Amino acid sequence: MLAPPTPEATLVPPAPPRAPVVPASSTSARPRRRRLRGRTGPYLLLLPALVPIAVGLGYPLARQFVLSFQEYGLAQQFGRPAEWVGLDNYTKLLTDPYVWGVIGRSIAFCLVNAGLTMVVGVALAVLMTRVGRFARTTLQIGLLLAWGTPVLATMTVWQWLFDSQYGVVNWLLAEPLGFEGMRHHSWIIEPLSFYLLATLIVVWMSVPFVVFSVYAGLLQVPDETLEAAELDGAGAWQRLRYIALPLVRPVLLIVGLLQVIWDLRVFTQIYVLQRAGAPTRETHLLGTFIYSLSKEFGTAGAMATIMLAITLALTIVYIRRMLREEP
Amino acid sequence: MSTPVGKRGGTRRRLLGAVAVVVALIWVFPIYWMINSAFLPTNRLRTPEPTFFPFSGTLSNFRRVLTDSSFFDAFRVSLEVTGITVVVAILFAFVAALAISRFRFRGRKAFLITVLIVQMIPAEGLFISQYQVLDGWHLVNRVLGLSIVYTAAILPFTIWMLRGFVSGVPVELEEAAMVDGLSRTRAFFRITFPLLAPGLVAAGVYGFLQAWNEYTLALVVMTDPDQRTLPLWLQGLVEGNRATDWGLIMAGATVISIPVIVFFLFVQKRMSAGLVAGAVKG
């Protein structure tokens, strides 16, 4: 472990934050040793984290960006030098209506899933604050089990639940509920019900995280504030809408942001359902589509860059707001 | 908003309580079904009517999982990758979190922005070039290669989370100890460090969960059947069975879930507290 901060280092309160972005490369001639140690201390502390991020994320990202302007297919993987093709990969992708279909589907899937997750998650978090201990604990344990179980394990369970021959869901629909037609229904063969199932799984998996985060936030809302509002005649809904939720807004922001990011790049759920026998071309979202391009590194790189741009576009508002709240 | 105990509206509270219990049951059903099916032999799973309770069930599915050498190979790989990732990431993130919350320095905000943006890079859009980079260094199908990518992937969030915890411990505590004659280093380790332990545990569990459960990158990087992690092993089990052997698969799923769930039940409160701390505090 690196040494903890040295006495000479500037501590939190005194120095106001200086102009951001510019790294402290310029060396001044002023009192030398003190300044140097005070300055290099935090950078030395950041270094160990920066190295793996640069190696594992930064370098691949840069490389991928470069690749996206090159012809890099099978021949190049066997040693032919890559050729610069300018924007060819991008034009090829962006003039293909199929690609736009994938993009549109991904954005729609992302917004629907993130939205549903947030609504259900916040509702359950509020519910938790309104019920007795027994009900709350039961709900917490139920959500925890869903949250804690490994994704691949739950994916196999969902496949089994919706198995066309022996799945319990088809049986439930056919027997107690009387939808005879559902007895041997295959859920993944049609794109629409494929996405319905994927949405069900994604929301089921993501809701617990939202519930626990928002609930933890709601617990921090001071009782006095709520009681004061109640004395002023605010009903339960008004207290929630105008007092509690605004106070936990930072939590809602970051959790919502994460949902959007995660749901746009959803891969495992889609990939596993595809491998279970769904038609891949009709069910690709961005993640699986890029994976399917993996023999063409150049095109895949361009598609990944487009995906990153979409992510940024969808989240820029959040990010700016969070940065403004950063001291 | 601590949960107020009802003086009024007792009926409504009970009604909402019933709703909460029903939601809990719906949520937990898939997990229940996994365990239930794991105890049933194939001939009882392939019936027109599902078996809802594993009365006079069998342990043979579990026995088959635990006597399969490929399970233990995968278990070993998962253990190694997870171990390296968690230890390295926690150490590095902790040090970085210290820098961010205890110092004001040029580039601090730039670093925070980087951490935020890096979290958004869709790993699912990056796996091909990550594969290529690892391939160039002969790290494909190697525990070390996968660990590097995992560490990079979880560092940003871990830094974010630990930052909240570190900021939560007032510097004044340390300074008071220094006034009492401790050196800064000793003041830090005697006073601040113990208060950070819960945060470190929470971050460790987060890293454990991510590395233990990750599927996508493992799928791309660990192509050798002998180097599969547990999620890949489980998916291999599903695809390897022509007439899908759900009992065996559910037993496999249950077995790889147990360590995670146990871990989880212990520490989830701290995890969400950590996230909230990171989100609310500066």
PDB file of N, CA and C in Angstrom, chain B residues 78-79 81-90 93 147 150-151 153-155 157-159 161 199-214 260 263-264 267 271:
ATOM      1  N   SER B  78     -12.635 -19.266 -11.592  1.00  0.00           N
ATOM      2  CA  SER B  78     -13.446 -18.178 -11.037  1.00  0.00           C
ATOM      3  C   SER B  78     -12.841 -17.651  -9.739  1.00  0.00           C
ATOM      4  N   LEU B  79     -12.390 -18.579  -8.900  1.00  0.00           N
ATOM      5  CA  LEU B  79     -11.817 -18.186  -7.617  1.00  0.00           C
ATOM      6  C   LEU B  79     -10.563 -17.339  -7.823  1.00  0.00           C
ATOM      7  N   VAL B  81      -9.576 -15.592 -10.572  1.00  0.00           N
ATOM      8  CA  VAL B  81      -9.869 -14.304 -11.197  1.00  0.00           C
ATOM      9  C   VAL B  81     -10.496 -13.355 -10.178  1.00  0.00           C
ATOM     10  N   THR B  82     -11.489 -13.868  -9.440  1.00  0.00           N
ATOM     11  CA  THR B  82     -12.178 -13.024  -8.467  1.00  0.00           C
ATOM     12  C   THR B  82     -11.216 -12.545  -7.387  1.00  0.00           C
ATOM     13  N   GLY B  83     -10.380 -13.449  -6.896  1.00  0.00           N
ATOM     14  CA  GLY B  83      -9.447 -13.088  -5.836  1.00  0.00           C
ATOM     15  C   GLY B  83      -8.520 -11.959  -6.265  1.00  0.00           C
ATOM     16  N   ILE B  84      -7.876 -12.136  -7.411  1.00  0.00           N
ATOM     17  CA  ILE B  84      -6.947 -11.110  -7.890  1.00  0.00           C
ATOM     18  C   ILE B  84      -7.675  -9.788  -8.076  1.00  0.00           C
ATOM     19  N   THR B  85      -8.822  -9.858  -8.765  1.00  0.00           N
ATOM     20  CA  THR B  85      -9.553  -8.634  -9.074  1.00  0.00           C
ATOM     21  C   THR B  85      -9.929  -7.871  -7.812  1.00  0.00           C
ATOM     22  N   VAL B  86     -10.506  -8.572  -6.847  1.00  0.00           N
ATOM     23  CA  VAL B  86     -11.003  -7.893  -5.650  1.00  0.00           C
ATOM     24  C   VAL B  86      -9.844  -7.249  -4.883  1.00  0.00           C
ATOM     25  N   VAL B  87      -8.796  -8.015  -4.638  1.00  0.00           N
ATOM     26  CA  VAL B  87      -7.702  -7.492  -3.819  1.00  0.00           C
ATOM     27  C   VAL B  87      -7.062  -6.271  -4.482  1.00  0.00           C
ATOM     28  N   VAL B  88      -6.739  -6.411  -5.757  1.00  0.00           N
ATOM     29  CA  VAL B  88      -6.063  -5.312  -6.448  1.00  0.00           C
ATOM     30  C   VAL B  88      -6.977  -4.089  -6.549  1.00  0.00           C
ATOM     31  N   ALA B  89      -8.224  -4.318  -6.938  1.00  0.00           N
ATOM     32  CA  ALA B  89      -9.121  -3.183  -7.145  1.00  0.00           C
ATOM     33  C   ALA B  89      -9.366  -2.417  -5.843  1.00  0.00           C
ATOM     34  N   ILE B  90      -9.588  -3.144  -4.752  1.00  0.00           N
ATOM     35  CA  ILE B  90      -9.856  -2.474  -3.476  1.00  0.00           C
ATOM     36  C   ILE B  90      -8.666  -1.609  -3.057  1.00  0.00           C
ATOM     37  N   ALA B  93      -8.318   1.378  -5.480  1.00  0.00           N
ATOM     38  CA  ALA B  93      -9.433   2.315  -5.376  1.00  0.00           C
ATOM     39  C   ALA B  93      -9.386   3.067  -4.059  1.00  0.00           C
ATOM     40  N   SER B 147      -8.300 -10.878 -15.338  1.00  0.00           N
ATOM     41  CA  SER B 147      -8.262 -10.077 -14.114  1.00  0.00           C
ATOM     42  C   SER B 147      -7.964  -8.612 -14.413  1.00  0.00           C
ATOM     43  N   TYR B 150     -11.140  -7.042 -15.717  1.00  0.00           N
ATOM     44  CA  TYR B 150     -12.132  -6.916 -14.637  1.00  0.00           C
ATOM     45  C   TYR B 150     -11.761  -5.786 -13.680  1.00  0.00           C
ATOM     46  N   THR B 151     -10.469  -5.733 -13.328  1.00  0.00           N
ATOM     47  CA  THR B 151     -10.030  -4.691 -12.405  1.00  0.00           C
ATOM     48  C   THR B 151     -10.338  -3.319 -12.985  1.00  0.00           C
ATOM     49  N   ALA B 153     -12.567  -2.602 -15.080  1.00  0.00           N
ATOM     50  CA  ALA B 153     -14.001  -2.377 -15.184  1.00  0.00           C
ATOM     51  C   ALA B 153     -14.626  -1.972 -13.850  1.00  0.00           C
ATOM     52  N   ILE B 154     -14.133  -2.539 -12.741  1.00  0.00           N
ATOM     53  CA  ILE B 154     -14.803  -2.224 -11.476  1.00  0.00           C
ATOM     54  C   ILE B 154     -14.154  -1.065 -10.735  1.00  0.00           C
ATOM     55  N   LEU B 155     -12.941  -0.676 -11.130  1.00  0.00           N
ATOM     56  CA  LEU B 155     -12.274   0.416 -10.409  1.00  0.00           C
ATOM     57  C   LEU B 155     -13.090   1.706 -10.344  1.00  0.00           C
ATOM     58  N   PHE B 157     -16.277   2.487 -10.351  1.00  0.00           N
ATOM     59  CA  PHE B 157     -17.376   2.496  -9.394  1.00  0.00           C
ATOM     60  C   PHE B 157     -16.861   2.333  -7.961  1.00  0.00           C
ATOM     61  N   THR B 158     -15.831   1.512  -7.804  1.00  0.00           N
ATOM     62  CA  THR B 158     -15.279   1.300  -6.468  1.00  0.00           C
ATOM     63  C   THR B 158     -14.685   2.594  -5.923  1.00  0.00           C
ATOM     64  N   ILE B 159     -14.005   3.337  -6.768  1.00  0.00           N
ATOM     65  CA  ILE B 159     -13.452   4.630  -6.340  1.00  0.00           C
ATOM     66  C   ILE B 159     -14.587   5.548  -5.901  1.00  0.00           C
ATOM     67  N   MET B 161     -17.524   4.819  -4.853  1.00  0.00           N
ATOM     68  CA  MET B 161     -18.158   4.342  -3.634  1.00  0.00           C
ATOM     69  C   MET B 161     -17.271   4.654  -2.409  1.00  0.00           C
ATOM     70  N   GLY B 199     -16.779   0.376   4.660  1.00  0.00           N
ATOM     71  CA  GLY B 199     -16.737   0.781   3.257  1.00  0.00           C
ATOM     72  C   GLY B 199     -15.878  -0.158   2.433  1.00  0.00           C
ATOM     73  N   LEU B 200     -14.749  -0.548   3.005  1.00  0.00           N
ATOM     74  CA  LEU B 200     -13.865  -1.466   2.282  1.00  0.00           C
ATOM     75  C   LEU B 200     -14.538  -2.818   2.085  1.00  0.00           C
ATOM     76  N   VAL B 201     -15.244  -3.264   3.118  1.00  0.00           N
ATOM     77  CA  VAL B 201     -15.962  -4.532   2.986  1.00  0.00           C
ATOM     78  C   VAL B 201     -17.007  -4.424   1.879  1.00  0.00           C
ATOM     79  N   ALA B 202     -17.754  -3.325   1.895  1.00  0.00           N
ATOM     80  CA  ALA B 202     -18.801  -3.142   0.887  1.00  0.00           C
ATOM     81  C   ALA B 202     -18.201  -3.136  -0.517  1.00  0.00           C
ATOM     82  N   ALA B 203     -17.101  -2.393  -0.672  1.00  0.00           N
ATOM     83  CA  ALA B 203     -16.472  -2.340  -1.992  1.00  0.00           C
ATOM     84  C   ALA B 203     -15.942  -3.716  -2.397  1.00  0.00           C
ATOM     85  N   GLY B 204     -15.425  -4.445  -1.409  1.00  0.00           N
ATOM     86  CA  GLY B 204     -14.927  -5.790  -1.697  1.00  0.00           C
ATOM     87  C   GLY B 204     -16.034  -6.708  -2.177  1.00  0.00           C
ATOM     88  N   VAL B 205     -17.183  -6.605  -1.540  1.00  0.00           N
ATOM     89  CA  VAL B 205     -18.295  -7.456  -1.943  1.00  0.00           C
ATOM     90  C   VAL B 205     -18.772  -7.079  -3.339  1.00  0.00           C
ATOM     91  N   TYR B 206     -18.816  -5.787  -3.583  1.00  0.00           N
ATOM     92  CA  TYR B 206     -19.209  -5.345  -4.924  1.00  0.00           C
ATOM     93  C   TYR B 206     -18.281  -5.966  -5.972  1.00  0.00           C
ATOM     94  N   GLY B 207     -16.975  -5.872  -5.720  1.00  0.00           N
ATOM     95  CA  GLY B 207     -16.010  -6.439  -6.658  1.00  0.00           C
ATOM     96  C   GLY B 207     -16.169  -7.941  -6.793  1.00  0.00           C
ATOM     97  N   PHE B 208     -16.392  -8.597  -5.658  1.00  0.00           N
ATOM     98  CA  PHE B 208     -16.594 -10.045  -5.681  1.00  0.00           C
ATOM     99  C   PHE B 208     -17.778 -10.419  -6.563  1.00  0.00           C
ATOM    100  N   LEU B 209     -18.891  -9.706  -6.362  1.00  0.00           N
ATOM    101  CA  LEU B 209     -20.098 -10.023  -7.135  1.00  0.00           C
ATOM    102  C   LEU B 209     -19.862  -9.827  -8.623  1.00  0.00           C
ATOM    103  N   GLN B 210     -19.240  -8.705  -8.963  1.00  0.00           N
ATOM    104  CA  GLN B 210     -19.013  -8.413 -10.375  1.00  0.00           C
ATOM    105  C   GLN B 210     -18.146  -9.489 -11.016  1.00  0.00           C
ATOM    106  N   ALA B 211     -17.017  -9.789 -10.367  1.00  0.00           N
ATOM    107  CA  ALA B 211     -16.072 -10.712 -10.975  1.00  0.00           C
ATOM    108  C   ALA B 211     -16.622 -12.139 -10.996  1.00  0.00           C
ATOM    109  N   TRP B 212     -17.313 -12.519  -9.956  1.00  0.00           N
ATOM    110  CA  TRP B 212     -17.849 -13.875  -9.859  1.00  0.00           C
ATOM    111  C   TRP B 212     -18.952 -14.105 -10.895  1.00  0.00           C
ATOM    112  N   ASN B 213     -19.696 -13.061 -11.189  1.00  0.00           N
ATOM    113  CA  ASN B 213     -20.875 -13.202 -12.045  1.00  0.00           C
ATOM    114  C   ASN B 213     -20.652 -12.829 -13.496  1.00  0.00           C
ATOM    115  N   GLU B 214     -19.565 -12.152 -13.796  1.00  0.00           N
ATOM    116  CA  GLU B 214     -19.404 -11.580 -15.137  1.00  0.00           C
ATOM    117  C   GLU B 214     -19.447 -12.669 -16.200  1.00  0.00           C
ATOM    118  N   VAL B 260     -22.581 -16.499  -3.390  1.00  0.00           N
ATOM    119  CA  VAL B 260     -22.957 -15.115  -3.651  1.00  0.00           C
ATOM    120  C   VAL B 260     -24.086 -14.693  -2.727  1.00  0.00           C
ATOM    121  N   PHE B 263     -23.011 -14.302   0.959  1.00  0.00           N
ATOM    122  CA  PHE B 263     -22.224 -13.091   1.062  1.00  0.00           C
ATOM    123  C   PHE B 263     -23.115 -11.860   1.103  1.00  0.00           C
ATOM    124  N   PHE B 264     -24.037 -11.900   0.175  1.00  0.00           N
ATOM    125  CA  PHE B 264     -24.917 -10.801  -0.085  1.00  0.00           C
ATOM    126  C   PHE B 264     -25.823 -10.452   1.073  1.00  0.00           C
ATOM    127  N   VAL B 267     -24.122  -8.307   3.692  1.00  0.00           N
ATOM    128  CA  VAL B 267     -23.536  -6.975   3.525  1.00  0.00           C
ATOM    129  C   VAL B 267     -24.345  -6.000   2.685  1.00  0.00           C
ATOM    130  N   MET B 271     -23.706  -1.975   1.303  1.00  0.00           N
ATOM    131  CA  MET B 271     -23.484  -1.658  -0.098  1.00  0.00           C
ATOM    132  C   MET B 271     -24.356  -0.505  -0.554  1.00  0.00           C
TER     133      MET B 271
END
